[in-house]
């Protein structure tokens, strides 16, 4: 299992770079950042600085979208970074959430998402692509490599992911829900003639090492609110009795609204509708042993990367314990069972 960190690009940018460097030192393989250009600083500028000051860690957005950035520009950014620093970039992409909603926009259609994945991947892998009636290719790009991972929740988005994604991003760590969604993606991949095992499966959620359960839950309750935005869209489309597990949909019954100015922040003051049980199920909290136990269960259902959100007050300590205890324990288990 690989391990990533998910960072917000809050000023000063040097702090984000510092955390990414620390993540690499502790054995994390990926440094992801939010991509919402009004709420936080421009991520790709900071990605360049991270890549310049690290040697191994992979860097990418978690997640970008096809609406706020021209697809060819996005591809050019990745191909340029790969030329500058080696093939150390990765693209997480979804239909769009905070980046589009703060401008009163809407998430893109699944058709647009599908087309954007194809265009970005082909161009950023130094290949030609048909787009808007033209054949496009970067004449300066040679040997660039980029995987595109799709973030999804709903049945049709999961189907799309299985059909076109190099990886699947699921932003919650509930084992039962993750198992259902991974199976849905794998079934779609098999139906499309793809090898389901060729797809990377990334579960992302707040990770907090500590002993004060109430404090940890309050620091991570924002995550249930963020996930609730996507769930609300699914319930609107499919109804509360659709194909999505009830464990995912029931808790948003008390949701009355959402202020994107507090998106992804521990001090979010409008997530009271998120119960303690959901915080515990969606996140990974507690001792190193508790983290290891839940990660073992996620690995057993096919998760290939865990990406931990660090939007709380114990970033360095959590990464330290992961580097010293959690990551080695998962690596030793894999060695022992190989």
mmCIF file of C-alpha atoms in Angstrom:
data_model
loop_
_atom_site.group_PDB
_atom_site.id
_atom_site.type_symbol
_atom_site.label_atom_id
_atom_site.label_comp_id
_atom_site.label_asym_id
_atom_site.label_seq_id
_atom_site.Cartn_x
_atom_site.Cartn_y
_atom_site.Cartn_z
ATOM 1 C CA UNK A 1 0.000 0.000 0.000
ATOM 2 C CA UNK A 2 1.196 3.498 -0.864
ATOM 3 C CA UNK A 3 0.608 6.455 1.425
ATOM 4 C CA UNK A 4 -0.167 10.058 0.557
ATOM 5 C CA UNK A 5 -0.887 13.312 2.330
ATOM 6 C CA UNK A 6 -3.562 15.781 1.221
ATOM 7 C CA UNK A 7 -2.653 19.415 1.883
ATOM 8 C CA UNK A 8 -4.451 22.721 1.526
ATOM 9 C CA UNK A 9 -2.486 25.456 -0.202
ATOM 10 C CA UNK A 10 -3.007 28.057 2.504
ATOM 11 C CA UNK A 11 -0.455 30.864 2.736
ATOM 12 C CA UNK A 12 2.395 30.926 3.310
ATOM 13 C CA UNK A 13 3.148 28.608 0.406
ATOM 14 C CA UNK A 14 6.456 27.729 2.038
ATOM 15 C CA UNK A 15 4.487 25.936 4.749
ATOM 16 C CA UNK A 16 2.826 23.643 2.180
ATOM 17 C CA UNK A 17 6.227 22.904 0.646
ATOM 18 C CA UNK A 18 7.636 22.177 4.105
ATOM 19 C CA UNK A 19 4.864 19.702 4.889
ATOM 20 C CA UNK A 20 5.373 17.916 1.570
ATOM 21 C CA UNK A 21 9.102 17.618 2.251
ATOM 22 C CA UNK A 22 8.347 16.238 5.701
ATOM 23 C CA UNK A 23 5.918 13.750 4.184
ATOM 24 C CA UNK A 24 8.613 12.469 1.837
ATOM 25 C CA UNK A 25 11.061 12.168 4.744
ATOM 26 C CA UNK A 26 8.511 10.041 6.636
ATOM 27 C CA UNK A 27 8.018 7.647 3.720
ATOM 28 C CA UNK A 28 4.865 8.985 2.083
ATOM 29 C CA UNK A 29 4.802 8.393 -1.669
ATOM 30 C CA UNK A 30 2.347 11.104 -2.722
ATOM 31 C CA UNK A 31 1.699 14.752 -1.854
ATOM 32 C CA UNK A 32 -1.728 15.873 -3.032
ATOM 33 C CA UNK A 33 -3.220 19.357 -2.763
ATOM 34 C CA UNK A 34 -6.697 20.830 -2.956
ATOM 35 C CA UNK A 35 -7.439 22.644 -6.227
ATOM 36 C CA UNK A 36 -9.875 25.504 -5.647
ATOM 37 C CA UNK A 37 -8.318 28.678 -6.966
ATOM 38 C CA UNK A 38 -10.494 31.157 -5.057
ATOM 39 C CA UNK A 39 -10.415 29.462 -1.663
ATOM 40 C CA UNK A 40 -6.696 28.667 -1.620
ATOM 41 C CA UNK A 41 -3.489 29.529 -3.413
ATOM 42 C CA UNK A 42 -2.820 28.293 -6.953
ATOM 43 C CA UNK A 43 -1.686 24.664 -6.510
ATOM 44 C CA UNK A 44 0.372 24.121 -9.653
ATOM 45 C CA UNK A 45 2.763 26.934 -8.780
ATOM 46 C CA UNK A 46 3.294 25.286 -5.398
ATOM 47 C CA UNK A 47 3.626 21.852 -7.013
ATOM 48 C CA UNK A 48 6.642 23.150 -8.908
ATOM 49 C CA UNK A 49 8.254 24.290 -5.659
ATOM 50 C CA UNK A 50 7.510 20.939 -3.977
ATOM 51 C CA UNK A 51 9.033 19.004 -6.856
ATOM 52 C CA UNK A 52 12.127 21.237 -6.807
ATOM 53 C CA UNK A 53 12.719 20.517 -3.117
ATOM 54 C CA UNK A 54 11.968 16.779 -3.076
ATOM 55 C CA UNK A 55 13.372 13.786 -4.922
ATOM 56 C CA UNK A 56 10.844 10.945 -4.963
ATOM 57 C CA UNK A 57 7.371 12.020 -3.934
ATOM 58 C CA UNK A 58 4.608 12.185 -6.561
ATOM 59 C CA UNK A 59 2.622 15.426 -6.688
ATOM 60 C CA UNK A 60 -0.840 16.266 -8.019
ATOM 61 C CA UNK A 61 -4.243 17.915 -7.444
ATOM 62 C CA UNK A 62 -6.877 16.300 -5.229
ATOM 63 C CA UNK A 63 -8.844 17.012 -7.281
ATOM 64 C CA UNK A 64 -8.962 19.266 -10.321
ATOM 65 C CA UNK A 65 -11.959 19.508 -12.631
ATOM 66 C CA UNK A 66 -12.755 20.098 -16.329
ATOM 67 C CA UNK A 67 -14.684 23.337 -15.755
ATOM 68 C CA UNK A 68 -12.326 25.913 -14.266
ATOM 69 C CA UNK A 69 -9.253 25.062 -16.358
ATOM 70 C CA UNK A 70 -8.870 24.494 -20.074
ATOM 71 C CA UNK A 71 -8.042 20.820 -20.541
ATOM 72 C CA UNK A 72 -5.077 21.499 -22.826
ATOM 73 C CA UNK A 73 -3.616 23.959 -20.315
ATOM 74 C CA UNK A 74 -3.952 21.374 -17.544
ATOM 75 C CA UNK A 75 -2.168 18.806 -19.697
ATOM 76 C CA UNK A 76 0.572 21.307 -20.528
ATOM 77 C CA UNK A 77 1.189 21.951 -16.838
ATOM 78 C CA UNK A 78 1.763 18.250 -16.163
ATOM 79 C CA UNK A 79 3.941 17.716 -19.239
ATOM 80 C CA UNK A 80 6.032 20.757 -18.306
ATOM 81 C CA UNK A 81 6.499 19.651 -14.702
ATOM 82 C CA UNK A 82 7.466 16.175 -15.912
ATOM 83 C CA UNK A 83 10.106 17.645 -18.226
ATOM 84 C CA UNK A 84 11.479 19.781 -15.417
ATOM 85 C CA UNK A 85 11.474 17.213 -12.595
ATOM 86 C CA UNK A 86 11.028 13.763 -14.129
ATOM 87 C CA UNK A 87 7.736 11.906 -14.313
ATOM 88 C CA UNK A 88 6.587 12.693 -10.786
ATOM 89 C CA UNK A 89 3.129 14.142 -11.392
ATOM 90 C CA UNK A 90 -0.306 12.573 -11.135
ATOM 91 C CA UNK A 91 -3.744 13.975 -11.913
ATOM 92 C CA UNK A 92 -6.782 13.513 -9.698
ATOM 93 C CA UNK A 93 -9.924 14.815 -11.381
ATOM 94 C CA UNK A 94 -13.657 14.961 -10.728
ATOM 95 C CA UNK A 95 -16.732 16.829 -11.958
ATOM 96 C CA UNK A 96 -16.001 19.848 -9.752
ATOM 97 C CA UNK A 97 -17.122 20.925 -6.293
ATOM 98 C CA UNK A 98 -15.814 23.950 -4.389
ATOM 99 C CA UNK A 99 -13.879 25.355 -7.360
ATOM 100 C CA UNK A 100 -17.073 25.711 -9.391
ATOM 101 C CA UNK A 101 -19.677 26.252 -6.677
ATOM 102 C CA UNK A 102 -18.003 29.372 -5.221
ATOM 103 C CA UNK A 103 -18.557 31.024 -8.615
ATOM 104 C CA UNK A 104 -22.187 29.851 -8.703
ATOM 105 C CA UNK A 105 -21.239 27.287 -11.309
ATOM 106 C CA UNK A 106 -22.171 23.632 -11.522
ATOM 107 C CA UNK A 107 -20.203 20.390 -11.749
ATOM 108 C CA UNK A 108 -19.563 19.262 -15.302
ATOM 109 C CA UNK A 109 -21.458 16.436 -16.955
ATOM 110 C CA UNK A 110 -20.056 12.931 -16.905
ATOM 111 C CA UNK A 111 -19.588 13.183 -20.664
ATOM 112 C CA UNK A 112 -17.367 16.231 -20.234
ATOM 113 C CA UNK A 113 -15.448 14.477 -17.471
ATOM 114 C CA UNK A 114 -14.898 11.438 -19.690
ATOM 115 C CA UNK A 115 -13.666 13.579 -22.594
ATOM 116 C CA UNK A 116 -11.378 15.651 -20.356
ATOM 117 C CA UNK A 117 -9.727 12.531 -18.931
ATOM 118 C CA UNK A 118 -8.931 11.382 -22.459
ATOM 119 C CA UNK A 119 -7.606 14.742 -23.687
ATOM 120 C CA UNK A 120 -5.475 15.442 -20.597
ATOM 121 C CA UNK A 121 -4.035 11.934 -20.497
ATOM 122 C CA UNK A 122 -3.128 11.763 -24.190
ATOM 123 C CA UNK A 123 -1.471 15.168 -24.309
ATOM 124 C CA UNK A 124 0.343 14.740 -20.987
ATOM 125 C CA UNK A 125 1.682 11.386 -22.180
ATOM 126 C CA UNK A 126 3.275 13.064 -25.224
ATOM 127 C CA UNK A 127 0.646 11.678 -27.581
ATOM 128 C CA UNK A 128 -1.678 13.326 -30.110
ATOM 129 C CA UNK A 129 -5.415 13.676 -29.527
ATOM 130 C CA UNK A 130 -8.487 14.839 -31.410
ATOM 131 C CA UNK A 131 -10.154 17.744 -29.625
ATOM 132 C CA UNK A 132 -12.613 20.354 -30.885
ATOM 133 C CA UNK A 133 -12.117 19.189 -34.451
ATOM 134 C CA UNK A 134 -8.341 19.540 -34.348
ATOM 135 C CA UNK A 135 -5.448 17.128 -33.939
ATOM 136 C CA UNK A 136 -3.368 18.389 -31.025
ATOM 137 C CA UNK A 137 0.039 17.420 -29.653
ATOM 138 C CA UNK A 138 2.754 19.185 -27.685
ATOM 139 C CA UNK A 139 5.685 19.319 -30.147
ATOM 140 C CA UNK A 140 8.084 19.936 -27.277
ATOM 141 C CA UNK A 141 7.004 17.011 -25.089
ATOM 142 C CA UNK A 142 8.936 13.731 -25.146
ATOM 143 C CA UNK A 143 8.477 10.808 -22.775
ATOM 144 C CA UNK A 144 6.060 12.497 -20.361
ATOM 145 C CA UNK A 145 3.996 10.050 -18.310
ATOM 146 C CA UNK A 146 0.786 10.842 -16.430
ATOM 147 C CA UNK A 147 -1.880 8.695 -14.790
ATOM 148 C CA UNK A 148 -5.351 10.199 -14.388
ATOM 149 C CA UNK A 149 -7.342 9.080 -11.335
ATOM 150 C CA UNK A 150 -11.058 9.820 -11.189
ATOM 151 C CA UNK A 151 -12.880 10.861 -8.009
ATOM 152 C CA UNK A 152 -16.412 9.451 -7.876
ATOM 153 C CA UNK A 153 -19.328 8.490 -5.622
ATOM 154 C CA UNK A 154 -22.480 7.873 -7.674
ATOM 155 C CA UNK A 155 -23.185 4.738 -9.748
ATOM 156 C CA UNK A 156 -22.694 6.371 -13.162
ATOM 157 C CA UNK A 157 -19.502 8.134 -12.088
ATOM 158 C CA UNK A 158 -18.170 4.859 -10.666
ATOM 159 C CA UNK A 159 -18.985 3.159 -13.977
ATOM 160 C CA UNK A 160 -17.094 5.866 -15.868
ATOM 161 C CA UNK A 161 -14.113 5.427 -13.549
ATOM 162 C CA UNK A 162 -13.960 1.713 -14.270
ATOM 163 C CA UNK A 163 -14.137 2.381 -17.975
ATOM 164 C CA UNK A 164 -11.515 5.138 -18.321
ATOM 165 C CA UNK A 165 -9.666 5.847 -15.070
ATOM 166 C CA UNK A 166 -6.107 4.822 -14.291
ATOM 167 C CA UNK A 167 -7.181 5.035 -10.681
ATOM 168 C CA UNK A 168 -10.212 5.602 -8.464
ATOM 169 C CA UNK A 169 -10.305 8.201 -5.688
ATOM 170 C CA UNK A 170 -12.818 7.642 -2.891
ATOM 171 C CA UNK A 171 -12.957 10.382 -0.295
ATOM 172 C CA UNK A 172 -14.035 8.431 2.785
ATOM 173 C CA UNK A 173 -12.592 5.505 4.736
ATOM 174 C CA UNK A 174 -15.732 3.543 5.607
ATOM 175 C CA UNK A 175 -14.739 -0.045 4.839
ATOM 176 C CA UNK A 176 -18.215 -1.283 3.868
ATOM 177 C CA UNK A 177 -18.888 1.632 1.510
ATOM 178 C CA UNK A 178 -15.394 1.395 0.038
ATOM 179 C CA UNK A 179 -15.864 -2.301 -0.651
ATOM 180 C CA UNK A 180 -19.120 -1.648 -2.539
ATOM 181 C CA UNK A 181 -17.613 1.172 -4.576
ATOM 182 C CA UNK A 182 -14.419 -0.701 -5.443
ATOM 183 C CA UNK A 183 -16.478 -3.659 -6.626
ATOM 184 C CA UNK A 184 -18.639 -1.343 -8.739
ATOM 185 C CA UNK A 185 -15.553 0.147 -10.407
ATOM 186 C CA UNK A 186 -13.983 -3.265 -10.967
ATOM 187 C CA UNK A 187 -17.196 -4.666 -12.465
ATOM 188 C CA UNK A 188 -17.380 -1.708 -14.860
ATOM 189 C CA UNK A 189 -13.747 -2.180 -15.853
ATOM 190 C CA UNK A 190 -14.289 -5.878 -16.562
ATOM 191 C CA UNK A 191 -17.417 -5.115 -18.610
ATOM 192 C CA UNK A 192 -15.371 -2.647 -20.672
ATOM 193 C CA UNK A 193 -12.712 -5.278 -21.373
ATOM 194 C CA UNK A 194 -10.148 -3.788 -18.983
ATOM 195 C CA UNK A 195 -8.162 -5.596 -16.326
ATOM 196 C CA UNK A 196 -9.769 -4.468 -13.027
ATOM 197 C CA UNK A 197 -6.526 -5.112 -11.174
ATOM 198 C CA UNK A 198 -4.712 -2.556 -13.351
ATOM 199 C CA UNK A 199 -6.651 0.247 -11.652
ATOM 200 C CA UNK A 200 -5.249 1.983 -8.568
ATOM 201 C CA UNK A 201 -7.699 2.348 -5.680
ATOM 202 C CA UNK A 202 -7.107 5.322 -3.395
ATOM 203 C CA UNK A 203 -9.083 5.916 -0.213
ATOM 204 C CA UNK A 204 -8.677 9.402 1.227
ATOM 205 C CA UNK A 205 -9.797 10.599 4.643
ATOM 206 C CA UNK A 206 -8.576 12.629 7.620
ATOM 207 C CA UNK A 207 -5.946 10.774 9.617
ATOM 208 C CA UNK A 208 -5.332 11.852 13.196
ATOM 209 C CA UNK A 209 -3.043 10.131 15.688
ATOM 210 C CA UNK A 210 -4.133 10.916 19.239
ATOM 211 C CA UNK A 211 -5.931 9.857 22.413
ATOM 212 C CA UNK A 212 -8.582 12.574 22.958
ATOM 213 C CA UNK A 213 -11.467 11.079 20.981
ATOM 214 C CA UNK A 214 -13.801 14.054 21.314
ATOM 215 C CA UNK A 215 -11.125 16.501 20.193
ATOM 216 C CA UNK A 216 -10.134 14.387 17.200
ATOM 217 C CA UNK A 217 -13.745 14.095 16.077
ATOM 218 C CA UNK A 218 -14.260 17.863 16.307
ATOM 219 C CA UNK A 219 -11.096 18.475 14.308
ATOM 220 C CA UNK A 220 -12.287 16.124 11.557
ATOM 221 C CA UNK A 221 -16.056 16.687 11.531
ATOM 222 C CA UNK A 222 -15.641 19.053 8.555
ATOM 223 C CA UNK A 223 -14.961 16.003 6.399
ATOM 224 C CA UNK A 224 -18.475 14.643 6.853
ATOM 225 C CA UNK A 225 -19.794 17.989 5.664
ATOM 226 C CA UNK A 226 -17.586 17.926 2.585
ATOM 227 C CA UNK A 227 -18.622 14.377 1.696
ATOM 228 C CA UNK A 228 -22.221 15.389 2.341
ATOM 229 C CA UNK A 229 -22.103 17.792 -0.623
ATOM 230 C CA UNK A 230 -21.454 14.918 -3.001
ATOM 231 C CA UNK A 231 -23.965 12.654 -1.293
ATOM 232 C CA UNK A 232 -26.633 15.343 -1.562
ATOM 233 C CA UNK A 233 -26.088 15.439 -5.324
ATOM 234 C CA UNK A 234 -26.445 11.661 -5.495
ATOM 235 C CA UNK A 235 -29.653 11.657 -3.436
ATOM 236 C CA UNK A 236 -31.088 14.391 -5.659
ATOM 237 C CA UNK A 237 -30.348 12.313 -8.751
ATOM 238 C CA UNK A 238 -31.156 8.797 -7.547
ATOM 239 C CA UNK A 239 -33.360 9.333 -4.501
ATOM 240 C CA UNK A 240 -32.626 8.054 -0.976
ATOM 241 C CA UNK A 241 -33.553 4.516 -1.979
ATOM 242 C CA UNK A 242 -31.259 4.242 -5.002
ATOM 243 C CA UNK A 243 -28.259 1.983 -5.517
ATOM 244 C CA UNK A 244 -26.019 3.916 -3.125
ATOM 245 C CA UNK A 245 -25.611 2.293 0.345
ATOM 246 C CA UNK A 246 -27.932 3.726 3.004
ATOM 247 C CA UNK A 247 -24.940 4.120 5.316
ATOM 248 C CA UNK A 248 -23.748 6.848 2.945
ATOM 249 C CA UNK A 249 -27.056 8.630 2.412
ATOM 250 C CA UNK A 250 -28.908 8.514 5.751
ATOM 251 C CA UNK A 251 -26.756 10.985 7.643
ATOM 252 C CA UNK A 252 -27.434 13.955 5.340
ATOM 253 C CA UNK A 253 -31.110 14.103 6.353
ATOM 254 C CA UNK A 254 -30.235 16.902 8.787
ATOM 255 C CA UNK A 255 -28.146 18.852 6.289
ATOM 256 C CA UNK A 256 -29.574 22.362 5.773
ATOM 257 C CA UNK A 257 -26.863 24.145 3.828
ATOM 258 C CA UNK A 258 -23.146 24.558 3.282
ATOM 259 C CA UNK A 259 -20.821 27.561 3.284
ATOM 260 C CA UNK A 260 -17.910 26.946 0.915
ATOM 261 C CA UNK A 261 -15.907 29.698 2.577
ATOM 262 C CA UNK A 262 -15.330 27.182 5.404
ATOM 263 C CA UNK A 263 -14.802 24.239 3.049
ATOM 264 C CA UNK A 264 -12.284 21.701 4.330
ATOM 265 C CA UNK A 265 -11.528 23.571 7.548
ATOM 266 C CA UNK A 266 -11.487 22.176 11.078
ATOM 267 C CA UNK A 267 -13.252 25.330 12.340
ATOM 268 C CA UNK A 268 -16.182 24.748 9.980
ATOM 269 C CA UNK A 269 -19.238 25.845 11.991
ATOM 270 C CA UNK A 270 -22.073 24.337 9.939
ATOM 271 C CA UNK A 271 -21.441 20.609 10.116
ATOM 272 C CA UNK A 272 -23.388 19.868 13.304
ATOM 273 C CA UNK A 273 -25.551 17.489 11.289
ATOM 274 C CA UNK A 274 -22.589 15.093 11.010
ATOM 275 C CA UNK A 275 -22.858 12.585 13.891
ATOM 276 C CA UNK A 276 -19.899 11.146 15.773
ATOM 277 C CA UNK A 277 -20.530 7.745 14.221
ATOM 278 C CA UNK A 278 -20.015 9.118 10.705
ATOM 279 C CA UNK A 279 -16.805 10.913 11.723
ATOM 280 C CA UNK A 280 -15.451 7.647 13.115
ATOM 281 C CA UNK A 281 -16.519 5.621 10.062
ATOM 282 C CA UNK A 282 -15.341 8.091 7.430
ATOM 283 C CA UNK A 283 -12.015 9.011 9.090
ATOM 284 C CA UNK A 284 -9.121 7.135 10.710
ATOM 285 C CA UNK A 285 -8.634 8.281 14.286
ATOM 286 C CA UNK A 286 -6.872 7.082 17.416
ATOM 287 C CA UNK A 287 -3.704 5.176 18.206
ATOM 288 C CA UNK A 288 -1.213 3.837 15.679
ATOM 289 C CA UNK A 289 -2.639 0.373 16.301
ATOM 290 C CA UNK A 290 -6.152 1.545 15.436
ATOM 291 C CA UNK A 291 -4.884 3.112 12.215
ATOM 292 C CA UNK A 292 -3.003 -0.035 11.269
ATOM 293 C CA UNK A 293 -6.047 -2.224 11.920
ATOM 294 C CA UNK A 294 -8.343 -0.125 9.715
ATOM 295 C CA UNK A 295 -5.746 0.216 6.975
ATOM 296 C CA UNK A 296 -5.300 -3.553 6.982
ATOM 297 C CA UNK A 297 -9.029 -3.945 6.349
ATOM 298 C CA UNK A 298 -8.912 -1.406 3.531
ATOM 299 C CA UNK A 299 -5.913 -3.130 1.958
ATOM 300 C CA UNK A 300 -7.745 -6.462 2.093
ATOM 301 C CA UNK A 301 -10.635 -5.093 -0.004
ATOM 302 C CA UNK A 302 -8.276 -3.803 -2.688
ATOM 303 C CA UNK A 303 -7.158 -0.326 -1.602
ATOM 304 C CA UNK A 304 -3.696 0.401 -3.030
ATOM 305 C CA UNK A 305 -3.180 3.873 -1.533
ATOM 306 C CA UNK A 306 -4.374 5.666 1.575
ATOM 307 C CA UNK A 307 -4.173 9.463 1.328
ATOM 308 C CA UNK A 308 -4.561 11.213 4.657
ATOM 309 C CA UNK A 309 -6.026 14.693 4.972
ATOM 310 C CA UNK A 310 -4.050 16.883 7.377
ATOM 311 C CA UNK A 311 -6.538 19.684 8.000
ATOM 312 C CA UNK A 312 -6.199 19.559 11.781
ATOM 313 C CA UNK A 313 -3.928 20.709 14.607
ATOM 314 C CA UNK A 314 -1.568 17.710 14.736
ATOM 315 C CA UNK A 315 -0.047 17.488 11.274
ATOM 316 C CA UNK A 316 3.583 16.854 12.156
ATOM 317 C CA UNK A 317 2.876 14.394 14.961
ATOM 318 C CA UNK A 318 0.505 12.355 12.808
ATOM 319 C CA UNK A 319 3.057 12.166 9.987
ATOM 320 C CA UNK A 320 5.795 11.241 12.453
ATOM 321 C CA UNK A 321 3.851 8.297 13.865
ATOM 322 C CA UNK A 322 2.945 7.168 10.366
ATOM 323 C CA UNK A 323 6.582 7.293 9.336
ATOM 324 C CA UNK A 324 7.865 5.502 12.421
ATOM 325 C CA UNK A 325 5.070 2.979 13.016
ATOM 326 C CA UNK A 326 2.102 2.830 10.631
ATOM 327 C CA UNK A 327 3.822 2.748 7.229
ATOM 328 C CA UNK A 328 6.498 0.234 8.340
ATOM 329 C CA UNK A 329 3.808 -2.019 9.863
ATOM 330 C CA UNK A 330 1.888 -2.187 6.585
ATOM 331 C CA UNK A 331 5.123 -2.762 4.655
ATOM 332 C CA UNK A 332 6.211 -5.542 7.001
ATOM 333 C CA UNK A 333 2.826 -7.217 6.662
ATOM 334 C CA UNK A 334 3.105 -7.203 2.882
ATOM 335 C CA UNK A 335 6.616 -8.655 3.072
ATOM 336 C CA UNK A 336 5.497 -11.362 5.457
ATOM 337 C CA UNK A 337 2.603 -12.421 3.250
ATOM 338 C CA UNK A 338 4.440 -12.199 -0.071
#
